[in-house]
mmCIF file of C-alpha atoms and ligand atoms in Angstrom:
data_model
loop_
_atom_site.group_PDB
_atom_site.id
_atom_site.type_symbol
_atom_site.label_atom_id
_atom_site.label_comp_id
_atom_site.label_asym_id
_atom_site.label_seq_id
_atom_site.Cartn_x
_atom_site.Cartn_y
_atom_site.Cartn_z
ATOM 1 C CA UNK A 1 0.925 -30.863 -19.096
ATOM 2 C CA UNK A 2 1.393 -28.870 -15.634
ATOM 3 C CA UNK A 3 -0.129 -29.460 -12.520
ATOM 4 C CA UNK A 4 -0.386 -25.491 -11.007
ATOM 5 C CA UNK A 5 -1.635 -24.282 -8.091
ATOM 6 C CA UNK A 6 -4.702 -23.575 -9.881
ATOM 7 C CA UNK A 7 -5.416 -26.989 -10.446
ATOM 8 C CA UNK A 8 -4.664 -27.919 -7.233
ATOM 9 C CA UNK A 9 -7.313 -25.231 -5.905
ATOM 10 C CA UNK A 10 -9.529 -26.553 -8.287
ATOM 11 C CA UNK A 11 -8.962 -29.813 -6.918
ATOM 12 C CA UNK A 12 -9.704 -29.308 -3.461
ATOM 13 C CA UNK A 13 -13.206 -27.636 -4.443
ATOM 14 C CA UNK A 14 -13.894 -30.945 -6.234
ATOM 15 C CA UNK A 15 -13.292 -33.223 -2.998
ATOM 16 C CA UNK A 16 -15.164 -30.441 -0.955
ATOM 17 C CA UNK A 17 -17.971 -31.174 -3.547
ATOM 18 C CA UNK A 18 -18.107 -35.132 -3.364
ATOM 19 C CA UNK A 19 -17.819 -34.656 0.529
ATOM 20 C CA UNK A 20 -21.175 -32.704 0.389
ATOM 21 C CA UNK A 21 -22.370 -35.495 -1.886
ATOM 22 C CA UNK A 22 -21.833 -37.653 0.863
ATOM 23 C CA UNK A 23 -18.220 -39.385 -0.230
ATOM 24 C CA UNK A 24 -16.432 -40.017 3.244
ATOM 25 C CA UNK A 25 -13.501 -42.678 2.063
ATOM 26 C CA UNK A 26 -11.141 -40.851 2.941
ATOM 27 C CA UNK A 27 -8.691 -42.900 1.336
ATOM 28 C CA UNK A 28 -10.617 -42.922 -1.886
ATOM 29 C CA UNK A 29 -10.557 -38.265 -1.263
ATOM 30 C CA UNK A 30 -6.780 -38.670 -0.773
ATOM 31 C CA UNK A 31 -6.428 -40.001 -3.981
ATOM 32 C CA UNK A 32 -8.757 -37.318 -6.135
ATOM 33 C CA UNK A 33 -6.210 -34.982 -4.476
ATOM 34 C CA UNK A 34 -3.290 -36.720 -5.765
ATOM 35 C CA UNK A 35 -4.335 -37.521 -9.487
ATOM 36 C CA UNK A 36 -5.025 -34.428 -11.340
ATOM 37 C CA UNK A 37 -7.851 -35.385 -13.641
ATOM 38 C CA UNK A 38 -7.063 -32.602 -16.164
ATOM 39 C CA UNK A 39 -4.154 -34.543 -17.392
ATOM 40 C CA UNK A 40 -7.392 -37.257 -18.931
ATOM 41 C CA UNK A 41 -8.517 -34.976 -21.012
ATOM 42 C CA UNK A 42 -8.338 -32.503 -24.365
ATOM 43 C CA UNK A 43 -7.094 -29.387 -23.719
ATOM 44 C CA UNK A 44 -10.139 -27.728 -24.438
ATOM 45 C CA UNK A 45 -11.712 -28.892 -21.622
ATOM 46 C CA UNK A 46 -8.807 -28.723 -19.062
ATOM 47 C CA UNK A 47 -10.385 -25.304 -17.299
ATOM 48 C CA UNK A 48 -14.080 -27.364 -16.563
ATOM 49 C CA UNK A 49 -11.832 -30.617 -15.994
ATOM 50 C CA UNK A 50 -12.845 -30.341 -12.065
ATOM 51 C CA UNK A 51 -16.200 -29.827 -12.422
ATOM 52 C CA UNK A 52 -18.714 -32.440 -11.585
ATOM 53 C CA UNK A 53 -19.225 -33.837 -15.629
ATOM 54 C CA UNK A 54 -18.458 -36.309 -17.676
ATOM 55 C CA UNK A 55 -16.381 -35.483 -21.208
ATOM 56 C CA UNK A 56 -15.745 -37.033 -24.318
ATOM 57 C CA UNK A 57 -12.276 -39.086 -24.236
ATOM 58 C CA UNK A 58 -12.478 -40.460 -27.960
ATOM 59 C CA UNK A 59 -13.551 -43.343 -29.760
ATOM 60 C CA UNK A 60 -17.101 -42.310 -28.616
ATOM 61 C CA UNK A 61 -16.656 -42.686 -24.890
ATOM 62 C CA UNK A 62 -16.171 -40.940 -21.789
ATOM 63 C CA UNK A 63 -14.530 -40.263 -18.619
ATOM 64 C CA UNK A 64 -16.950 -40.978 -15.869
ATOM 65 C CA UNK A 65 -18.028 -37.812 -13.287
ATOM 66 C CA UNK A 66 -15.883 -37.761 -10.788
ATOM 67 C CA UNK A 67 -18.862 -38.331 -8.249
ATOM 68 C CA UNK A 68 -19.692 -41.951 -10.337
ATOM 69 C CA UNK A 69 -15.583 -42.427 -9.758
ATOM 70 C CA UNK A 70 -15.762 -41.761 -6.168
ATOM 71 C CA UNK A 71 -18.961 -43.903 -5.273
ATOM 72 C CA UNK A 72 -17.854 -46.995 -7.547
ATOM 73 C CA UNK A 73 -14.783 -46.531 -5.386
ATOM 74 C CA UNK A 74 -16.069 -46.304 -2.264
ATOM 75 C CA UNK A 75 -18.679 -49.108 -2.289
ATOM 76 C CA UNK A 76 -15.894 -51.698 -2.954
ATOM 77 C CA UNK A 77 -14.732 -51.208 0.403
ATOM 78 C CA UNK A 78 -11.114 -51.528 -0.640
ATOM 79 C CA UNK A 79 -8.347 -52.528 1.159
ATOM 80 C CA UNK A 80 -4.247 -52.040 -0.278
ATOM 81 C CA UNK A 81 -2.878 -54.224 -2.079
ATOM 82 C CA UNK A 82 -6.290 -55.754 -3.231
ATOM 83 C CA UNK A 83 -6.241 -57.556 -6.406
ATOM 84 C CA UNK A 84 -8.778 -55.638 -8.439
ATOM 85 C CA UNK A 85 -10.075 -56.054 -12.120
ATOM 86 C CA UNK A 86 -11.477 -53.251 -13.673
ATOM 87 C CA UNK A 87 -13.931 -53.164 -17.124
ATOM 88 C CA UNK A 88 -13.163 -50.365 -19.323
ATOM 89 C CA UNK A 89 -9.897 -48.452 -18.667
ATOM 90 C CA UNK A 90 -11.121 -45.552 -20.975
ATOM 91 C CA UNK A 91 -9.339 -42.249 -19.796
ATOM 92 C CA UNK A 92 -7.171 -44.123 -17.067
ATOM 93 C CA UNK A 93 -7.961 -42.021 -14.824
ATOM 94 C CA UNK A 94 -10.347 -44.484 -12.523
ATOM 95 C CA UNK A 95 -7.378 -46.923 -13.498
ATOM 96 C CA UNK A 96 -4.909 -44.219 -11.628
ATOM 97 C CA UNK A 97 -7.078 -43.534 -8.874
ATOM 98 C CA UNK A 98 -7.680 -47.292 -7.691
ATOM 99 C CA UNK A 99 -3.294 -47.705 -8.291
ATOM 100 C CA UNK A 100 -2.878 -44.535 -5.880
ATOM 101 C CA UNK A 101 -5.129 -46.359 -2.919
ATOM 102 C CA UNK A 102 -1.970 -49.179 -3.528
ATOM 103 C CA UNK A 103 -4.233 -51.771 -5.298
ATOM 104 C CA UNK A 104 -3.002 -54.440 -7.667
ATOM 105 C CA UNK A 105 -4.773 -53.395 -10.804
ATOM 106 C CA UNK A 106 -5.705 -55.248 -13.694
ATOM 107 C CA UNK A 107 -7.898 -53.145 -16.572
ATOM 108 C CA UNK A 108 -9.232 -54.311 -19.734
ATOM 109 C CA UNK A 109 -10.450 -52.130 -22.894
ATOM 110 C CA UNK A 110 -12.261 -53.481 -26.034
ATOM 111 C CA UNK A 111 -10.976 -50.479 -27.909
ATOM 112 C CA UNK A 112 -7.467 -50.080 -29.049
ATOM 113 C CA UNK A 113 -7.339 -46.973 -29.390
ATOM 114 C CA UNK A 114 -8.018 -45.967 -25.997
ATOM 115 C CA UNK A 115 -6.243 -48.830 -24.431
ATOM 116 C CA UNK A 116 -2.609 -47.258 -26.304
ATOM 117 C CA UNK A 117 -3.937 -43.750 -25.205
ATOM 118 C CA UNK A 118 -4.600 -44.702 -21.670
ATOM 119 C CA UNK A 119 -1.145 -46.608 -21.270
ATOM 120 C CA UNK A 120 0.711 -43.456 -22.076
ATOM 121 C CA UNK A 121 -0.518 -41.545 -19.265
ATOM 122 C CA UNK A 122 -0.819 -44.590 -16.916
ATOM 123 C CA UNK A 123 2.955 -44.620 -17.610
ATOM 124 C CA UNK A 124 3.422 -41.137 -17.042
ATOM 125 C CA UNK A 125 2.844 -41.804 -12.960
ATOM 126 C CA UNK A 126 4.668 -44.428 -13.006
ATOM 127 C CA UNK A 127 1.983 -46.856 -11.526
ATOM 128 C CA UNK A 128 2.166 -50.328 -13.229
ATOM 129 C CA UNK A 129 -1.279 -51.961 -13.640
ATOM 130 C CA UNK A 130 -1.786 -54.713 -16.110
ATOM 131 C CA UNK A 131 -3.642 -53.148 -18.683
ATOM 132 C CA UNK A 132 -5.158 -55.870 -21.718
ATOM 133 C CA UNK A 133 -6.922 -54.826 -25.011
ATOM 134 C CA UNK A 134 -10.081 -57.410 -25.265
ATOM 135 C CA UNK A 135 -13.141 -58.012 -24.442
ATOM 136 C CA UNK A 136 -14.278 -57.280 -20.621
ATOM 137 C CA UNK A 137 -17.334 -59.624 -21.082
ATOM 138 C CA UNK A 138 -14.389 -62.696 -20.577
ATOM 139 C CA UNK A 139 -12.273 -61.125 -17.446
ATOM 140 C CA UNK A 140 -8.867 -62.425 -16.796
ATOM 141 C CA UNK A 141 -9.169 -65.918 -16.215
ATOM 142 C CA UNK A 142 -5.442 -66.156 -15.830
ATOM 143 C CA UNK A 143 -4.843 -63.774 -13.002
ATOM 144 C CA UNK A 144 -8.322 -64.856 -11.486
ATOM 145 C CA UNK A 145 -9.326 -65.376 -8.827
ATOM 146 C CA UNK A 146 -9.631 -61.119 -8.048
ATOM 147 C CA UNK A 147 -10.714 -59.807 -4.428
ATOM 148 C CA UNK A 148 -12.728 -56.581 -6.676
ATOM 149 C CA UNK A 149 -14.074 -56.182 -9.519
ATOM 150 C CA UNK A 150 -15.109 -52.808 -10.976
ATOM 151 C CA UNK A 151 -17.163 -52.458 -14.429
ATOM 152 C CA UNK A 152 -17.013 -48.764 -15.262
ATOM 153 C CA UNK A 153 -19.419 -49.300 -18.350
ATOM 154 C CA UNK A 154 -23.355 -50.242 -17.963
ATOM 155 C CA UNK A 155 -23.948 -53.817 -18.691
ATOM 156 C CA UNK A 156 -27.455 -55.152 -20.153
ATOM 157 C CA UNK A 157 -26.517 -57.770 -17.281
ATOM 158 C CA UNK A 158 -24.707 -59.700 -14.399
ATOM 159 C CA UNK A 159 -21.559 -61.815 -17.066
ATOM 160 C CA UNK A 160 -21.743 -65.280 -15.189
ATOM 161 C CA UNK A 161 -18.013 -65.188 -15.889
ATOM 162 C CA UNK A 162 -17.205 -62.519 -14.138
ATOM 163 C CA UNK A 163 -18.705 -63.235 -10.915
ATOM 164 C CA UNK A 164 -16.823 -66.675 -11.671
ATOM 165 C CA UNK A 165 -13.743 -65.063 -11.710
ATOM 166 C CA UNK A 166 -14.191 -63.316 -7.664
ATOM 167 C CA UNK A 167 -12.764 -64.269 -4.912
ATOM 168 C CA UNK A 168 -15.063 -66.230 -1.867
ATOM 169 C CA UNK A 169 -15.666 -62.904 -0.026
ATOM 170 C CA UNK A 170 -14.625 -60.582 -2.883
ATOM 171 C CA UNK A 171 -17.171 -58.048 -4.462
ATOM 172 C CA UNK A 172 -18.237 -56.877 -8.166
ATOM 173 C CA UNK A 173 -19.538 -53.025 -8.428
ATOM 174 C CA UNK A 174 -21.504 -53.152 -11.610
ATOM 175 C CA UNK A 175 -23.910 -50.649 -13.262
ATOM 176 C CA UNK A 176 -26.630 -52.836 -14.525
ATOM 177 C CA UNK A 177 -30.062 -51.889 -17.123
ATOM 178 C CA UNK A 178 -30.886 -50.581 -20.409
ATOM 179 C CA UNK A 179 -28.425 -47.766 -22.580
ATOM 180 C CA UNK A 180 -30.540 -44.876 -20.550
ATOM 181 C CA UNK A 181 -30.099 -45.626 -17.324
ATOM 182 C CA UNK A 182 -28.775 -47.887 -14.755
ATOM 183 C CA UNK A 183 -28.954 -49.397 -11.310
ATOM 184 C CA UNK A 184 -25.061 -49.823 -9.175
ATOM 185 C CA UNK A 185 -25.382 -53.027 -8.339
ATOM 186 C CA UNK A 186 -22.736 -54.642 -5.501
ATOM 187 C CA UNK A 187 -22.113 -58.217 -5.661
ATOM 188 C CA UNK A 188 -21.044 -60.144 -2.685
ATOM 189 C CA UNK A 189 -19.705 -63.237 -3.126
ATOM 190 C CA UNK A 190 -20.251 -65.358 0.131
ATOM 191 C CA UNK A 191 -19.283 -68.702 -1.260
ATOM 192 C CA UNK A 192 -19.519 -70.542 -4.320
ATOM 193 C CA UNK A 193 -22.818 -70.660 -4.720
ATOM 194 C CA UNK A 194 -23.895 -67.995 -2.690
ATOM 195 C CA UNK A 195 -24.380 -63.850 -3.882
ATOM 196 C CA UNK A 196 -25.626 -61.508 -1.906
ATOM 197 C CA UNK A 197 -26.846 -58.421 -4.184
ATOM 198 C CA UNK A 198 -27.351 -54.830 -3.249
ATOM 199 C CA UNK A 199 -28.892 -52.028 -5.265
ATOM 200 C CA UNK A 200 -27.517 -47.936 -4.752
ATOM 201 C CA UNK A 201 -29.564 -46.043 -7.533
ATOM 202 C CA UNK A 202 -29.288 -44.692 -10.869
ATOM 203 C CA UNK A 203 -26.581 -43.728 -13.315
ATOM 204 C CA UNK A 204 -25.253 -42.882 -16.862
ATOM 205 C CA UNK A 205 -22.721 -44.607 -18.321
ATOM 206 C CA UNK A 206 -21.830 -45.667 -21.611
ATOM 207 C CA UNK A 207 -22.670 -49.255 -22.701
ATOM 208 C CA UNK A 208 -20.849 -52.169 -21.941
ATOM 209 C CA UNK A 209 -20.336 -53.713 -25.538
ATOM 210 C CA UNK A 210 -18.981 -57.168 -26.917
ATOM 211 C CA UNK A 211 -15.998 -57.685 -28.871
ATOM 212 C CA UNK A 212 -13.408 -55.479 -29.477
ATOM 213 C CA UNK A 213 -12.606 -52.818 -32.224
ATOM 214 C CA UNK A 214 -9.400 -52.629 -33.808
HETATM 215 N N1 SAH B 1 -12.914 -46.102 -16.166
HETATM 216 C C1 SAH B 1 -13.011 -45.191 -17.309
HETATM 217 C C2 SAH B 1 -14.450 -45.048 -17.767
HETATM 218 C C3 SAH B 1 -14.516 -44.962 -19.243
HETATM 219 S S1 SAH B 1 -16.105 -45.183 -19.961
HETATM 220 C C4 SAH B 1 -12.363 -43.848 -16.977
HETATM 221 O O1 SAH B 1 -12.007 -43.601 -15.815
HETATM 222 O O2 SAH B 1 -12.166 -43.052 -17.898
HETATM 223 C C5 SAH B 1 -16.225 -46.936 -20.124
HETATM 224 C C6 SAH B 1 -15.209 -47.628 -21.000
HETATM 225 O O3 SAH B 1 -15.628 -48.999 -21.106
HETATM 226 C C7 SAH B 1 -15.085 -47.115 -22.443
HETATM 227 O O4 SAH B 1 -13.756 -46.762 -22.689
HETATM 228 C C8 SAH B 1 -15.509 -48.322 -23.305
HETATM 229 O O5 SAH B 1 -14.784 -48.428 -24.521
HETATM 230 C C9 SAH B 1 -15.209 -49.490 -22.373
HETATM 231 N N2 SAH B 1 -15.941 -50.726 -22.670
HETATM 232 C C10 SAH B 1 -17.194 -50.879 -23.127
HETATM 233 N N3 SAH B 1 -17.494 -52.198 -23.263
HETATM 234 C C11 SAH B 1 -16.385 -52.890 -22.884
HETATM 235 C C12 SAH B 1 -16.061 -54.277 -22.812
HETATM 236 N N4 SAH B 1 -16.917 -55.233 -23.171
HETATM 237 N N5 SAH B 1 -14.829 -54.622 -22.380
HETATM 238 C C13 SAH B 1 -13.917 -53.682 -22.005
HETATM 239 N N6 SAH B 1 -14.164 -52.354 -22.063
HETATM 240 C C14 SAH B 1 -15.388 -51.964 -22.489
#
């Protein structure tokens, strides 16, 4: 696939979009203008690739908008070289993003055939996150504790094991509520028994499910 001037063009209009929308990382613009998001998806979409939608990326799922990309990214308040786990690789292309703002990124998908599909591209930029086929609902226990942690699927709830798994001072951006609709919610871990939770309104995405599918 080619990057053209077009694209490029069509990039720019994107970030000019997200700015409006009130994105103003502009670390997190920097790297919508370096990952062309075309290269996620079927050719048949590739002209509407920059438009403000989410598409189908297989298996039944889908590439977030690239406003819910931007906003997850922002509210984590990232800093390089952050150790950051993220649920639900999909597309790769959130995966890409977060390795472009020079964070250590570990990414878990509970279905194969995305997490082969994802690792392809992922490769393609040469950026070399951890990627693991399983179950998000666990984490990564063994590269725990993680300064971030981004769930890019809605959950039905908060997994204990995840805010477990955080660093004292680390946060968790997590869509939380029912397969219609839910709340961002940003966990801040202030010690080991203490959370501090925010809430930053509604969104889409598709469900955060147990087990994984061969
Ligand atoms: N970050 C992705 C968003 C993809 S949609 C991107 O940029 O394209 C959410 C993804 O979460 C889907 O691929 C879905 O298969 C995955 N998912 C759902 N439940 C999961 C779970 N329990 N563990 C890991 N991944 C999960």
């Amino acid at each position: 696939m080619q990057d053209t001037y077009k694209h490029k063009g069509m990039r720019k209009q994107l970030i000019d979009q997200l700015r409006q929308k009130g994105i103003t990382d502009e670390r997190v613009l920097t790297a919508f203008e370096a990952i062309p998001r075309h290269f996620f998806l079927d050719l048949v979409f590739e002209q509407q690739a920059y438009s403000n939608v989410a598409f189908q990326i297989g298996a039944g799922q889908t590439i977030s908008h690239p406003y819910t990309v931007a906003f997850q990214t922002s509210i984590l308040e990232l800093k390089r070289g952050e150790k950051i786990l993220e649920i639900g690789t999909g597309s790769g292309f959130q995966t890409c993003i977060l390795c472009s703002m020079g964070m250590k990124v570990f990414s878990i998908e509970r279905q194969k055939e995305l997490h082969i599909k994802a690792k392809g591209i992922i490769d393609h930029f040469r950026f070399t996150p951890k990627l693991f086929f399983g179950d998000g609902y666990e984490g990564k226990e063994t590269y725990a504790p993680f300064d971030k942690i981004l769930v890019t699927c809605g959950a039905p709830f908060i997994p204990e094991k995840l805010v477990k798994q955080l660093k004292v001072g680390g946060m968790m951006v997590i869509p939380v509520g029912d397969l219609d609709s839910q709340e961002m919610h940003r966990i801040t871990k202030i010690s080991d028994t203490e959370y501090k939770e925010e809430v930053f309104g509604n969104f889409s995405f598709v469900p955060m499910l147990e087990k994984t599918v061969r």
